[in-house]
C-alpha positions as a Markdown table, in Angstrom:
| # | Residue | x | y | z |
|---|---|---|---|---|
| 1 | Trp | 25.7 | 14.3 | -8.6 |
| 2 | Gly | 23.8 | 16.9 | -6.7 |
| 3 | Ser | 24.9 | 19.9 | -7.8 |
| 4 | Thr | 24.4 | 22.2 | -11.1 |
| 5 | Lys | 28.6 | 21.9 | -11.9 |
| 6 | Pro | 30.4 | 18.7 | -12.4 |
| 7 | Arg | 32.6 | 18.2 | -9.8 |
| 8 | Phe | 34.8 | 15.5 | -12.2 |
| 9 | Ser | 36.7 | 16.8 | -15.2 |
| 10 | Ser | 35.5 | 13.3 | -17.5 |
| 11 | Ala | 33.2 | 10.5 | -17.4 |
| 12 | Leu | 33.9 | 6.8 | -18.5 |
| 13 | Gly | 31.7 | 4.0 | -19.8 |
| 14 | Asp | 31.6 | 1.3 | -22.1 |
| 15 | Leu | 28.8 | 2.1 | -24.9 |
| 16 | Asn | 29.3 | -1.4 | -26.1 |
| 17 | Gln | 28.5 | -3.0 | -22.6 |
| 18 | Val | 24.7 | -3.6 | -21.9 |
| 19 | Arg | 24.0 | -5.3 | -19.1 |
| 20 | Asp | 21.4 | -8.3 | -18.7 |
| 21 | Leu | 17.9 | -7.6 | -17.3 |
| 22 | Pro | 16.8 | -9.6 | -14.6 |
| 23 | Ser | 13.5 | -11.4 | -15.7 |
| 24 | Leu | 10.5 | -9.3 | -14.7 |
| 25 | Ala | 9.4 | -12.3 | -12.2 |
| 26 | Thr | 12.5 | -11.6 | -10.6 |
| 27 | Ala | 12.4 | -7.9 | -10.1 |
| 28 | Thr | 8.7 | -8.4 | -9.0 |
| 29 | Ser | 9.7 | -10.6 | -6.2 |
| 30 | Arg | 12.0 | -7.8 | -4.9 |
| 31 | Leu | 9.0 | -5.8 | -4.6 |
| 32 | Glu | 8.6 | -7.4 | -0.8 |
| 33 | His | 11.7 | -5.3 | 0.3 |
| 34 | Asn | 10.4 | -1.8 | -0.8 |
| 35 | Pro | 10.3 | 0.3 | 1.7 |
| 36 | Leu | 7.0 | 1.5 | 1.0 |
| 37 | Val | 5.9 | -2.6 | 1.0 |
| 38 | Ala | 7.9 | -2.3 | 4.5 |
| 39 | Arg | 6.5 | 0.2 | 6.0 |
| 40 | Gly | 3.1 | -1.6 | 5.4 |
| 41 | Asp | 4.1 | -4.5 | 7.0 |
| 42 | Ala | 5.0 | -2.5 | 10.1 |
| 43 | Glu | 1.0 | -0.7 | 10.1 |
| 44 | Ile | 0.2 | -4.2 | 10.1 |
| 45 | Ala | 2.0 | -4.9 | 13.0 |
| 46 | Ser | 1.0 | -1.8 | 14.9 |
| 47 | Arg | -2.4 | -2.5 | 14.3 |
| 48 | Glu | -2.4 | -5.7 | 15.2 |
| 49 | Ala | -0.6 | -5.1 | 18.8 |
| 50 | Lys | -3.3 | -2.8 | 19.4 |
| 51 | Leu | -6.3 | -5.3 | 18.7 |
| 52 | Ala | -3.8 | -7.4 | 21.0 |
| 53 | Val | -4.5 | -4.4 | 23.7 |
| 54 | Glu | -8.3 | -4.1 | 22.8 |
| 55 | Gln | -8.6 | -7.8 | 23.4 |
| 56 | Ser | -6.8 | -7.7 | 26.3 |
| 57 | Lys | -9.0 | -5.6 | 27.7 |
| 58 | Arg | -12.3 | -7.6 | 27.9 |
| 59 | Arg | -10.8 | -9.2 | 30.5 |
| 60 | Pro | -11.0 | -7.2 | 33.6 |
| 61 | Asp | -8.1 | -6.6 | 36.1 |
| 62 | Leu | -8.0 | -7.9 | 39.6 |
| 63 | Thr | -6.6 | -5.1 | 42.0 |
| 64 | Ala | -5.6 | -6.4 | 45.7 |
| 65 | Ser | -4.7 | -3.8 | 48.2 |
| 66 | Leu | -3.1 | -4.4 | 51.5 |
| 67 | Gly | -2.8 | -1.9 | 54.5 |
| 68 | Val | -3.1 | -0.9 | 58.1 |
| 69 | Arg | -6.1 | 1.3 | 59.5 |
| 70 | His | -5.8 | 3.0 | 63.0 |
| 71 | Phe | -8.5 | 3.8 | 65.1 |
| 72 | Asn | -8.3 | 7.2 | 66.7 |
| 73 | Glu | -11.2 | 6.9 | 69.6 |
| 74 | Ser | -9.3 | 3.0 | 71.0 |
| 75 | Asn | -6.1 | 3.7 | 69.6 |
| 76 | Asp | -6.2 | 0.6 | 68.1 |
| 77 | Ala | -4.5 | -0.4 | 65.0 |
| 78 | Ala | -5.6 | -3.5 | 61.8 |
| 79 | Ala | -4.9 | -5.1 | 59.2 |
| 80 | Val | -6.8 | -4.5 | 56.2 |
| 81 | Leu | -7.2 | -6.9 | 53.1 |
| 82 | Gly | -9.0 | -6.2 | 50.3 |
| 83 | Phe | -9.8 | -7.0 | 46.1 |
| 84 | Ser | -11.8 | -5.8 | 44.0 |
| 85 | Leu | -12.8 | -7.7 | 40.3 |
| 86 | Pro | -15.0 | -5.7 | 38.0 |
| 87 | Trp | -17.8 | -7.6 | 36.4 |
| 88 | Pro | -18.1 | -6.4 | 32.7 |
| 89 | Leu | -21.7 | -7.7 | 32.3 |
| 90 | Phe | -22.4 | -5.2 | 29.5 |
| 91 | Asn | -18.8 | -3.7 | 28.7 |
| 92 | Arg | -17.0 | -6.7 | 26.8 |
| 93 | Asn | -14.9 | -4.1 | 24.6 |
| 94 | Glu | -16.4 | -5.8 | 21.6 |
| 95 | Gly | -16.9 | -2.3 | 19.6 |
| 96 | Asn | -13.3 | -1.5 | 19.9 |
| 97 | Ile | -12.0 | -5.1 | 18.9 |
| 98 | Ala | -14.2 | -4.9 | 15.9 |
| 99 | Glu | -13.1 | -1.4 | 15.2 |
| 100 | Ala | -9.3 | -2.6 | 15.6 |
| 101 | Glu | -10.1 | -5.9 | 13.2 |
| 102 | Ala | -11.2 | -3.8 | 10.5 |
| 103 | Gln | -8.3 | -1.5 | 10.5 |
| 104 | Ile | -6.2 | -4.4 | 10.4 |
| 105 | Glu | -8.0 | -5.4 | 6.9 |
| 106 | Lys | -7.6 | -1.6 | 6.1 |
| 107 | Ala | -4.0 | -1.5 | 6.6 |
| 108 | Arg | -3.4 | -5.1 | 4.6 |
| 109 | Asp | -5.7 | -3.2 | 2.0 |
| 110 | Gln | -3.2 | -0.8 | 1.6 |
| 111 | Arg | -0.2 | -2.8 | 1.4 |
| 112 | Thr | -2.0 | -5.1 | -1.2 |
| 113 | Ala | -2.9 | -1.7 | -3.5 |
| 114 | Thr | 1.3 | -0.1 | -2.9 |
| 115 | Lys | 2.4 | -3.9 | -4.2 |
| 116 | Val | -0.3 | -3.8 | -6.7 |
| 117 | Gln | 0.8 | 0.0 | -7.9 |
| 118 | Leu | 4.2 | -0.8 | -7.6 |
| 119 | Gly | 4.2 | -3.7 | -9.8 |
| 120 | Ser | 2.3 | -2.0 | -12.5 |
| 121 | Thr | 5.1 | 1.1 | -12.1 |
| 122 | Leu | 7.9 | -1.9 | -12.4 |
| 123 | Ala | 6.6 | -3.3 | -15.2 |
| 124 | Ile | 6.0 | 0.1 | -17.6 |
| 125 | Ala | 9.6 | 0.6 | -16.5 |
| 126 | Tyr | 10.5 | -2.9 | -17.0 |
| 127 | Glu | 9.1 | -2.7 | -20.9 |
| 128 | Glu | 10.4 | 0.4 | -21.4 |
| 129 | Met | 13.7 | -0.9 | -20.7 |
| 130 | Thr | 13.4 | -4.0 | -23.2 |
| 131 | Gly | 12.7 | -1.5 | -25.7 |
| 132 | Ala | 15.7 | 0.9 | -24.8 |
| 133 | Arg | 17.5 | -2.7 | -24.8 |
| 134 | Ile | 16.5 | -3.2 | -28.4 |
| 135 | Asn | 17.4 | -0.1 | -30.0 |
| 136 | Ile | 20.6 | 0.3 | -28.1 |
| 137 | Lys | 21.3 | -3.3 | -29.8 |
| 138 | Ala | 19.8 | -2.0 | -32.8 |
| 139 | Tyr | 22.1 | 1.3 | -33.0 |
| 140 | Arg | 24.8 | -0.9 | -32.1 |
| 141 | Asp | 24.6 | -3.4 | -34.9 |
| 142 | Glu | 22.8 | -1.8 | -37.8 |
| 143 | Thr | 23.8 | 2.2 | -37.8 |
| 144 | Leu | 27.1 | 2.3 | -36.4 |
């Protein structure tokens, strides 16, 4: 409740009612909706976007220009048209593309590691909860 003193006068509950646990497979399938896994998905998408940018840089951009030039000596004007197309003989951006691909693989590996860690934490908690349910049943049926 977020405080050192309760903001209520009494608590009610039925100690004889114990909810059924979902199966471990069902609980594990829900790990895809965990915020840490979702953050991993967002990181992968971000790095894939960076790869797309780096891949687009290997194709040169065509630059065109149009304008008017004035000659002071003869007081004449002329239309000027120009374009440039860089010729990437030696720079095809291969290093940056390779780095972006490696970063994607790293993000995928981190996402997998996060899912494995969450899965093992879930399995431990599930086993503890199963043990607690057995203890509750024993207390209820045998002790009480």
